[in-house]
Amino acid sequence: MQPRSDQRTGLAYGIAAYTMWGLLPLYWRLLDDAAPSEILAHRMVWSLPVAVVLLAVLRRWSWIGPLLRQPRRLGLILVSTLVISANWFLYIWAVNSGHVLEASLGYFINPLVSIAFGVLVLRERLRPLQWAAVGIGALAVLVMTVAYGRMPWIALALAFSFATYGLVKKGIKLDGIEGFSAETALQLLPALGFLVFLGLRGEASFTTGVGQALLLSACGVATAVPLICFGASAVRLPLTMIGMLQYLAPTFQFLLGLTVFHETMPPERWAGFALVWLALAVLTWDALRTAGRARAALAEAAAQAAAATPPPEAAADATPAAAAAPHTAEQPGTPRPPGLTQ
């Protein structure tokens, strides 16, 4: 169990990470003069220097050699890079096209899609409340589809792409900084080539002013800092608490869409969001209940183990007596004193 001070530190890091992710729409809106594709390319290009600095500070280079000798893992990293690139592009486009609320819905739905992937791909078995949460989430999508006359495709694409990213990352088995570095290394050349292409055509916004150039070059920091905070949080907090913190980011996005960007929220959208929130409440309750039972079972097992172990004084008293006793054959079925071995 982590010390309380360590958990408080982890909680602070976790809140910082998800708050920054939740407030990213404000940053992308500052770059509204640039096309989403150019913002994405700058995010890729400027993320790699940040990753290299982090690896240098932490002195974590030893993973590179073994990775280069494993074609399967390299292939999975390529897949994860393509998926997260598509996710980043769609998110930036959604924010700068006035779809912040639907983007937030995608990240609310994401845990439910991840659970569905666990069943369909990893053959995991769900508890009844998890089935109920997935069913309520599917009903929410159906309600919004009928009400709008179209699928909430932005939300679904964000949810499915990020869930796919998480699924692929399970097979790669790299820590956060290493995985981030490998993905940005693969993103660098295509992104840099695209930016050169824009510059040659005179369509790059990077050269339109110092402020715009600084904002675009800071995309790497805006990408890396929340990730660092999340990594610091993940090693200090139990998964159940991380699972609850993840709802902070879409909550901030939802509030920004509603109060800052003044997007419309008709009754059918409220109904859909309400069903998604109900599904997440069921999912969270089930996770907390399961974690509580696991802790109780662990405490009971520890208590039984402690009860079966003799006190040090008793063990010390028993040792001379056992040594002084004559060696006699032990009858079958004779109970052995606790703590003694054959």
CSV table of C-alpha atoms in Angstrom, one decimal:
chain,number,residue,atom,x,y,z
A,1,MET,CA,0.0,0.0,0.0
A,2,GLN,CA,1.3,3.5,-0.9
A,3,PRO,CA,2.0,5.9,2.0
A,4,ARG,CA,-0.7,8.6,2.4
A,5,SER,CA,1.7,11.4,1.5
A,6,ASP,CA,2.6,9.5,-1.7
A,7,GLN,CA,-1.1,9.1,-2.5
A,8,ARG,CA,-1.7,12.8,-2.0
A,9,THR,CA,1.1,13.6,-4.4
A,10,GLY,CA,-0.3,11.2,-6.9
A,11,LEU,CA,-3.8,12.7,-6.6
A,12,ALA,CA,-2.3,16.2,-7.2
A,13,TYR,CA,-0.5,15.0,-10.3
A,14,GLY,CA,-3.6,13.1,-11.5
A,15,ILE,CA,-5.9,16.2,-11.1
A,16,ALA,CA,-3.3,18.3,-12.9
A,17,ALA,CA,-3.0,15.9,-15.8
A,18,TYR,CA,-6.7,15.5,-16.4
A,19,THR,CA,-7.4,19.2,-15.8
A,20,MET,CA,-4.8,20.1,-18.5
A,21,TRP,CA,-6.3,17.6,-20.9
A,22,GLY,CA,-9.7,19.0,-20.2
A,23,LEU,CA,-8.6,22.6,-20.9
A,24,LEU,CA,-6.8,21.8,-24.1
A,25,PRO,CA,-9.7,23.1,-26.2
A,26,LEU,CA,-8.8,26.6,-25.0
A,27,TYR,CA,-5.3,26.1,-26.4
A,28,TRP,CA,-6.4,24.7,-29.8
A,29,ARG,CA,-8.8,27.7,-30.2
A,30,LEU,CA,-5.8,30.0,-29.9
A,31,LEU,CA,-4.5,28.4,-33.0
A,32,ASP,CA,-7.7,28.8,-34.9
A,33,ASP,CA,-5.9,30.6,-37.8
A,34,ALA,CA,-4.0,27.4,-38.6
A,35,ALA,CA,-5.6,24.4,-40.3
A,36,PRO,CA,-6.1,21.3,-38.0
A,37,SER,CA,-3.6,19.4,-40.2
A,38,GLU,CA,-0.9,22.0,-39.6
A,39,ILE,CA,-1.6,22.1,-35.9
A,40,LEU,CA,-1.3,18.3,-35.8
A,41,ALA,CA,2.0,18.4,-37.8
A,42,HIS,CA,3.5,20.9,-35.4
A,43,ARG,CA,2.2,18.9,-32.4
A,44,MET,CA,4.1,15.9,-33.8
A,45,VAL,CA,7.3,17.7,-34.7
A,46,TRP,CA,7.7,19.6,-31.5
A,47,SER,CA,6.8,16.6,-29.3
A,48,LEU,CA,10.0,14.7,-30.2
A,49,PRO,CA,12.5,17.3,-28.8
A,50,VAL,CA,10.5,17.3,-25.5
A,51,ALA,CA,10.6,13.5,-25.5
A,52,VAL,CA,14.4,13.5,-26.1
A,53,VAL,CA,15.0,15.9,-23.3
A,54,LEU,CA,12.9,13.7,-20.9
A,55,LEU,CA,14.8,10.6,-21.9
A,56,ALA,CA,18.1,12.5,-21.4
A,57,VAL,CA,17.1,13.7,-17.9
A,58,LEU,CA,15.8,10.3,-16.9
A,59,ARG,CA,18.7,8.4,-18.6
A,60,ARG,CA,16.3,6.0,-20.1
A,61,TRP,CA,17.9,4.9,-23.4
A,62,SER,CA,18.4,1.1,-22.8
A,63,TRP,CA,15.0,0.2,-24.2
A,64,ILE,CA,15.8,1.4,-27.8
A,65,GLY,CA,18.2,-1.3,-28.8
A,66,PRO,CA,16.0,-4.3,-27.8
A,67,LEU,CA,13.0,-2.6,-29.4
A,68,LEU,CA,14.7,-2.2,-32.8
A,69,ARG,CA,15.3,-6.0,-32.8
A,70,GLN,CA,11.6,-6.8,-32.4
A,71,PRO,CA,9.7,-6.3,-35.7
A,72,ARG,CA,6.4,-7.3,-34.2
A,73,ARG,CA,6.6,-4.6,-31.5
A,74,LEU,CA,7.8,-2.1,-34.0
A,75,GLY,CA,4.7,-2.9,-36.2
A,76,LEU,CA,2.4,-2.4,-33.2
A,77,ILE,CA,4.1,0.9,-32.4
A,78,LEU,CA,3.4,1.9,-36.1
A,79,VAL,CA,-0.3,1.0,-35.6
A,80,SER,CA,-0.6,2.9,-32.3
A,81,THR,CA,1.1,5.9,-34.0
A,82,LEU,CA,-1.4,5.9,-36.8
A,83,VAL,CA,-4.4,5.5,-34.5
A,84,ILE,CA,-3.3,8.2,-32.0
A,85,SER,CA,-2.5,10.6,-34.9
A,86,ALA,CA,-6.0,10.1,-36.3
A,87,ASN,CA,-7.4,10.7,-32.8
A,88,TRP,CA,-5.4,13.9,-32.3
A,89,PHE,CA,-6.4,15.2,-35.7
A,90,LEU,CA,-10.1,14.6,-35.2
A,91,TYR,CA,-10.1,16.1,-31.7
A,92,ILE,CA,-8.3,19.3,-33.0
A,93,TRP,CA,-10.8,19.5,-35.9
A,94,ALA,CA,-13.8,19.0,-33.6
A,95,VAL,CA,-12.7,21.7,-31.2
A,96,ASN,CA,-12.0,24.3,-33.9
A,97,SER,CA,-15.2,23.4,-35.8
A,98,GLY,CA,-17.5,24.0,-32.9
A,99,HIS,CA,-18.0,20.4,-31.7
A,100,VAL,CA,-16.5,20.5,-28.2
A,101,LEU,CA,-19.6,19.0,-26.6
A,102,GLU,CA,-19.6,16.0,-29.0
A,103,ALA,CA,-15.8,15.6,-28.5
A,104,SER,CA,-16.4,15.5,-24.7
A,105,LEU,CA,-19.1,12.8,-25.3
A,106,GLY,CA,-16.5,10.7,-27.1
A,107,TYR,CA,-14.2,10.6,-24.0
A,108,PHE,CA,-17.2,9.9,-21.7
A,109,ILE,CA,-18.0,6.9,-23.9
A,110,ASN,CA,-14.4,5.7,-24.2
A,111,PRO,CA,-14.4,3.6,-21.0
A,112,LEU,CA,-17.5,1.7,-22.2
A,113,VAL,CA,-15.9,1.1,-25.6
A,114,SER,CA,-12.7,-0.2,-23.9
A,115,ILE,CA,-14.9,-2.6,-21.9
A,116,ALA,CA,-16.6,-3.8,-25.1
A,117,PHE,CA,-13.1,-4.4,-26.7
A,118,GLY,CA,-12.1,-6.4,-23.6
A,119,VAL,CA,-15.0,-8.7,-24.3
A,120,LEU,CA,-14.8,-8.9,-28.0
A,121,VAL,CA,-11.0,-9.0,-28.5
A,122,LEU,CA,-9.5,-10.1,-25.2
A,123,ARG,CA,-12.3,-12.5,-24.3
A,124,GLU,CA,-12.7,-11.0,-20.8
A,125,ARG,CA,-15.8,-11.8,-18.8
A,126,LEU,CA,-18.0,-8.9,-17.5
A,127,ARG,CA,-19.8,-8.6,-14.3
A,128,PRO,CA,-23.5,-8.0,-14.4
A,129,LEU,CA,-23.2,-4.2,-13.6
A,130,GLN,CA,-20.6,-3.8,-16.3
A,131,TRP,CA,-23.0,-5.4,-18.8
A,132,ALA,CA,-25.6,-3.0,-17.6
A,133,ALA,CA,-23.3,0.0,-18.1
A,134,VAL,CA,-22.4,-1.0,-21.6
A,135,GLY,CA,-26.1,-1.5,-22.4
A,136,ILE,CA,-27.0,2.0,-21.1
A,137,GLY,CA,-24.2,3.5,-23.1
A,138,ALA,CA,-25.5,1.8,-26.3
A,139,LEU,CA,-29.0,3.1,-25.5
A,140,ALA,CA,-27.5,6.7,-25.2
A,141,VAL,CA,-26.0,6.4,-28.7
A,142,LEU,CA,-29.3,5.2,-30.0
A,143,VAL,CA,-31.2,8.1,-28.4
A,144,MET,CA,-28.9,10.7,-29.9
A,145,THR,CA,-28.9,9.0,-33.3
A,146,VAL,CA,-32.8,9.0,-33.4
A,147,ALA,CA,-33.0,12.6,-32.1
A,148,TYR,CA,-30.4,14.0,-34.4
A,149,GLY,CA,-31.2,11.9,-37.4
A,150,ARG,CA,-27.5,11.0,-37.7
A,151,MET,CA,-24.9,9.0,-35.7
A,152,PRO,CA,-22.8,11.0,-33.3
A,153,TRP,CA,-19.8,10.0,-35.4
A,154,ILE,CA,-17.3,12.5,-33.9
A,155,ALA,CA,-17.9,11.1,-30.4
A,156,LEU,CA,-17.8,7.5,-31.6
A,157,ALA,CA,-14.7,8.0,-33.8
A,158,LEU,CA,-12.9,9.6,-30.8
A,159,ALA,CA,-14.0,6.9,-28.4
A,160,PHE,CA,-13.2,4.0,-30.7
A,161,SER,CA,-9.8,5.4,-31.9
A,162,PHE,CA,-8.6,6.0,-28.3
A,163,ALA,CA,-9.9,2.6,-27.1
A,164,THR,CA,-8.1,1.0,-30.1
A,165,TYR,CA,-4.9,2.9,-29.1
A,166,GLY,CA,-5.2,1.5,-25.5
A,167,LEU,CA,-5.7,-2.0,-26.8
A,168,VAL,CA,-2.6,-1.9,-29.1
A,169,LYS,CA,-0.5,-0.3,-26.3
A,170,LYS,CA,-1.2,-3.4,-24.1
A,171,GLY,CA,0.7,-5.5,-26.7
A,172,ILE,CA,3.6,-3.0,-26.9
A,173,LYS,CA,4.4,-3.0,-23.2
A,174,LEU,CA,6.4,0.2,-23.1
A,175,ASP,CA,6.2,2.8,-20.2
A,176,GLY,CA,4.5,6.2,-20.9
A,177,ILE,CA,7.7,8.2,-21.7
A,178,GLU,CA,9.2,5.4,-23.9
A,179,GLY,CA,6.0,4.8,-25.8
A,180,PHE,CA,5.5,8.6,-26.3
A,181,SER,CA,9.1,8.9,-27.6
A,182,ALA,CA,8.8,5.9,-30.0
A,183,GLU,CA,5.5,7.2,-31.5
A,184,THR,CA,6.7,10.8,-31.9
A,185,ALA,CA,9.9,9.5,-33.6
A,186,LEU,CA,7.7,7.8,-36.2
A,187,GLN,CA,5.6,10.9,-36.6
A,188,LEU,CA,8.5,13.3,-37.1
A,189,LEU,CA,9.4,12.7,-40.8
A,190,PRO,CA,5.9,12.7,-42.3
A,191,ALA,CA,4.9,15.8,-40.1
A,192,LEU,CA,8.1,17.6,-41.0
A,193,GLY,CA,7.6,16.9,-44.7
A,194,PHE,CA,4.0,18.2,-44.6
A,195,LEU,CA,5.2,21.4,-42.9
A,196,VAL,CA,7.9,21.9,-45.6
A,197,PHE,CA,5.2,21.3,-48.2
A,198,LEU,CA,2.9,24.0,-46.7
A,199,GLY,CA,5.8,26.4,-46.5
A,200,LEU,CA,6.7,26.0,-50.2
A,201,ARG,CA,3.1,26.6,-51.1
A,202,GLY,CA,3.0,29.7,-48.9
A,203,GLU,CA,0.1,28.2,-46.8
A,204,ALA,CA,2.0,27.8,-43.5
A,205,SER,CA,0.7,30.0,-40.6
A,206,PHE,CA,4.0,29.5,-38.7
A,207,THR,CA,5.5,32.5,-40.4
A,208,THR,CA,2.6,34.9,-40.0
A,209,GLY,CA,3.7,36.2,-36.6
A,210,VAL,CA,5.9,35.6,-33.6
A,211,GLY,CA,2.9,34.8,-31.4
A,212,GLN,CA,1.6,32.2,-33.7
A,213,ALA,CA,5.0,30.6,-34.1
A,214,LEU,CA,5.5,30.4,-30.3
A,215,LEU,CA,2.0,28.9,-29.9
A,216,LEU,CA,2.7,26.2,-32.5
A,217,SER,CA,6.1,25.4,-31.2
A,218,ALA,CA,4.7,25.0,-27.7
A,219,CYS,CA,2.4,22.2,-28.9
A,220,GLY,CA,5.1,19.7,-27.9
A,221,VAL,CA,5.1,21.0,-24.3
A,222,ALA,CA,1.2,21.0,-24.2
A,223,THR,CA,1.3,17.4,-25.3
A,224,ALA,CA,4.1,16.2,-23.0
A,225,VAL,CA,3.4,17.9,-19.7
A,226,PRO,CA,0.0,16.3,-19.0
A,227,LEU,CA,1.5,12.9,-20.0
A,228,ILE,CA,4.4,13.4,-17.4
A,229,CYS,CA,1.9,14.3,-14.7
A,230,PHE,CA,-0.3,11.3,-15.6
A,231,GLY,CA,2.8,9.0,-15.4
A,232,ALA,CA,3.7,10.4,-12.0
A,233,SER,CA,0.1,9.8,-10.8
A,234,ALA,CA,-0.2,6.3,-12.2
A,235,VAL,CA,2.6,5.0,-10.1
A,236,ARG,CA,1.2,6.4,-6.9
A,237,LEU,CA,-2.5,5.8,-7.1
A,238,PRO,CA,-4.7,2.6,-7.3
A,239,LEU,CA,-6.3,2.0,-10.7
A,240,THR,CA,-9.8,2.6,-9.3
A,241,MET,CA,-8.9,6.2,-8.4
A,242,ILE,CA,-7.2,6.7,-11.8
A,243,GLY,CA,-10.4,5.4,-13.3
A,244,MET,CA,-12.5,8.0,-11.5
A,245,LEU,CA,-10.1,10.9,-12.3
A,246,GLN,CA,-10.3,10.2,-16.0
A,247,TYR,CA,-13.8,11.7,-16.1
A,248,LEU,CA,-12.4,15.1,-15.2
A,249,ALA,CA,-11.1,15.8,-18.7
A,250,PRO,CA,-14.4,15.3,-20.6
A,251,THR,CA,-16.2,17.1,-17.8
A,252,PHE,CA,-14.0,20.2,-18.3
A,253,GLN,CA,-14.5,19.9,-22.0
A,254,PHE,CA,-18.3,19.7,-21.6
A,255,LEU,CA,-18.3,22.8,-19.4
A,256,LEU,CA,-16.1,24.7,-21.8
A,257,GLY,CA,-18.4,23.8,-24.7
A,258,LEU,CA,-21.5,24.9,-22.7
A,259,THR,CA,-20.2,28.0,-21.1
A,260,VAL,CA,-17.2,29.4,-23.1
A,261,PHE,CA,-18.0,28.3,-26.6
A,262,HIS,CA,-21.8,28.5,-26.2
A,263,GLU,CA,-22.6,25.4,-28.1
A,264,THR,CA,-26.3,24.4,-28.3
A,265,MET,CA,-27.6,21.8,-25.9
A,266,PRO,CA,-31.1,20.7,-27.0
A,267,PRO,CA,-33.2,18.3,-24.8
A,268,GLU,CA,-32.2,15.2,-26.9
A,269,ARG,CA,-28.5,15.9,-26.3
A,270,TRP,CA,-29.2,16.3,-22.6
A,271,ALA,CA,-31.0,13.0,-22.6
A,272,GLY,CA,-28.1,11.3,-24.4
A,273,PHE,CA,-25.5,12.7,-22.0
A,274,ALA,CA,-27.7,11.8,-19.0
A,275,LEU,CA,-27.7,8.2,-20.1
A,276,VAL,CA,-24.0,8.1,-20.6
A,277,TRP,CA,-23.4,9.6,-17.1
A,278,LEU,CA,-25.8,7.0,-15.7
A,279,ALA,CA,-23.7,4.3,-17.4
A,280,LEU,CA,-20.5,5.7,-16.0
A,281,ALA,CA,-22.0,6.0,-12.5
A,282,VAL,CA,-23.0,2.3,-12.6
A,283,LEU,CA,-19.4,1.4,-13.9
A,284,THR,CA,-17.8,3.5,-11.1
A,285,TRP,CA,-20.0,1.9,-8.4
A,286,ASP,CA,-19.1,-1.6,-9.6
A,287,ALA,CA,-15.4,-0.8,-9.7
A,288,LEU,CA,-15.5,0.7,-6.2
A,289,ARG,CA,-17.5,-2.3,-4.8
A,290,THR,CA,-15.1,-4.8,-6.5
A,291,ALA,CA,-12.0,-3.0,-5.2
A,292,GLY,CA,-13.5,-2.9,-1.7
A,293,ARG,CA,-14.2,-6.6,-1.8
A,294,ALA,CA,-10.7,-7.3,-3.0
A,295,ARG,CA,-9.2,-5.2,-0.2
A,296,ALA,CA,-11.4,-7.0,2.4
A,297,ALA,CA,-10.3,-10.4,1.1
A,298,LEU,CA,-6.7,-9.4,1.2
A,299,ALA,CA,-7.0,-8.1,4.7
A,300,GLU,CA,-8.7,-11.3,5.8
A,301,ALA,CA,-6.0,-13.4,4.2
A,302,ALA,CA,-3.3,-11.4,5.9
A,303,ALA,CA,-5.1,-11.8,9.3
A,304,GLN,CA,-5.3,-15.5,8.8
A,305,ALA,CA,-1.7,-15.7,7.9
A,306,ALA,CA,-0.7,-13.7,11.0
A,307,ALA,CA,-2.9,-15.9,13.2
A,308,ALA,CA,-1.2,-19.1,11.8
A,309,THR,CA,2.3,-17.7,12.5
A,310,PRO,CA,3.5,-18.2,16.1
A,311,PRO,CA,4.9,-15.1,18.0
A,312,PRO,CA,8.8,-14.8,17.9
A,313,GLU,CA,9.0,-15.6,21.7
A,314,ALA,CA,7.0,-18.8,21.2
A,315,ALA,CA,9.2,-19.9,18.3
A,316,ALA,CA,12.3,-19.2,20.3
A,317,ASP,CA,11.1,-21.2,23.3
A,318,ALA,CA,10.1,-24.1,21.1
A,319,THR,CA,13.5,-24.4,19.4
A,320,PRO,CA,15.6,-25.6,22.4
A,321,ALA,CA,12.8,-28.0,23.5
A,322,ALA,CA,12.6,-29.5,20.0
A,323,ALA,CA,16.4,-29.9,19.9
A,324,ALA,CA,16.5,-31.6,23.4
A,325,ALA,CA,13.7,-34.0,22.6
A,326,PRO,CA,14.6,-37.6,21.6
A,327,HIS,CA,14.2,-38.4,17.9
A,328,THR,CA,11.2,-40.6,17.7
A,329,ALA,CA,9.3,-41.8,14.7
A,330,GLU,CA,6.2,-39.7,14.0
A,331,GLN,CA,3.0,-41.6,13.8
A,332,PRO,CA,0.8,-41.1,10.7
A,333,GLY,CA,-1.8,-38.4,11.2
A,334,THR,CA,0.0,-36.7,14.1
A,335,PRO,CA,-0.6,-33.0,13.9
A,336,ARG,CA,2.5,-30.9,13.3
A,337,PRO,CA,3.1,-27.7,15.3
A,338,PRO,CA,2.4,-24.5,13.3
A,339,GLY,CA,5.5,-23.0,11.7
A,340,LEU,CA,7.6,-26.2,11.7
A,341,THR,CA,8.6,-27.7,8.3
A,342,GLN,CA,9.6,-31.2,7.3
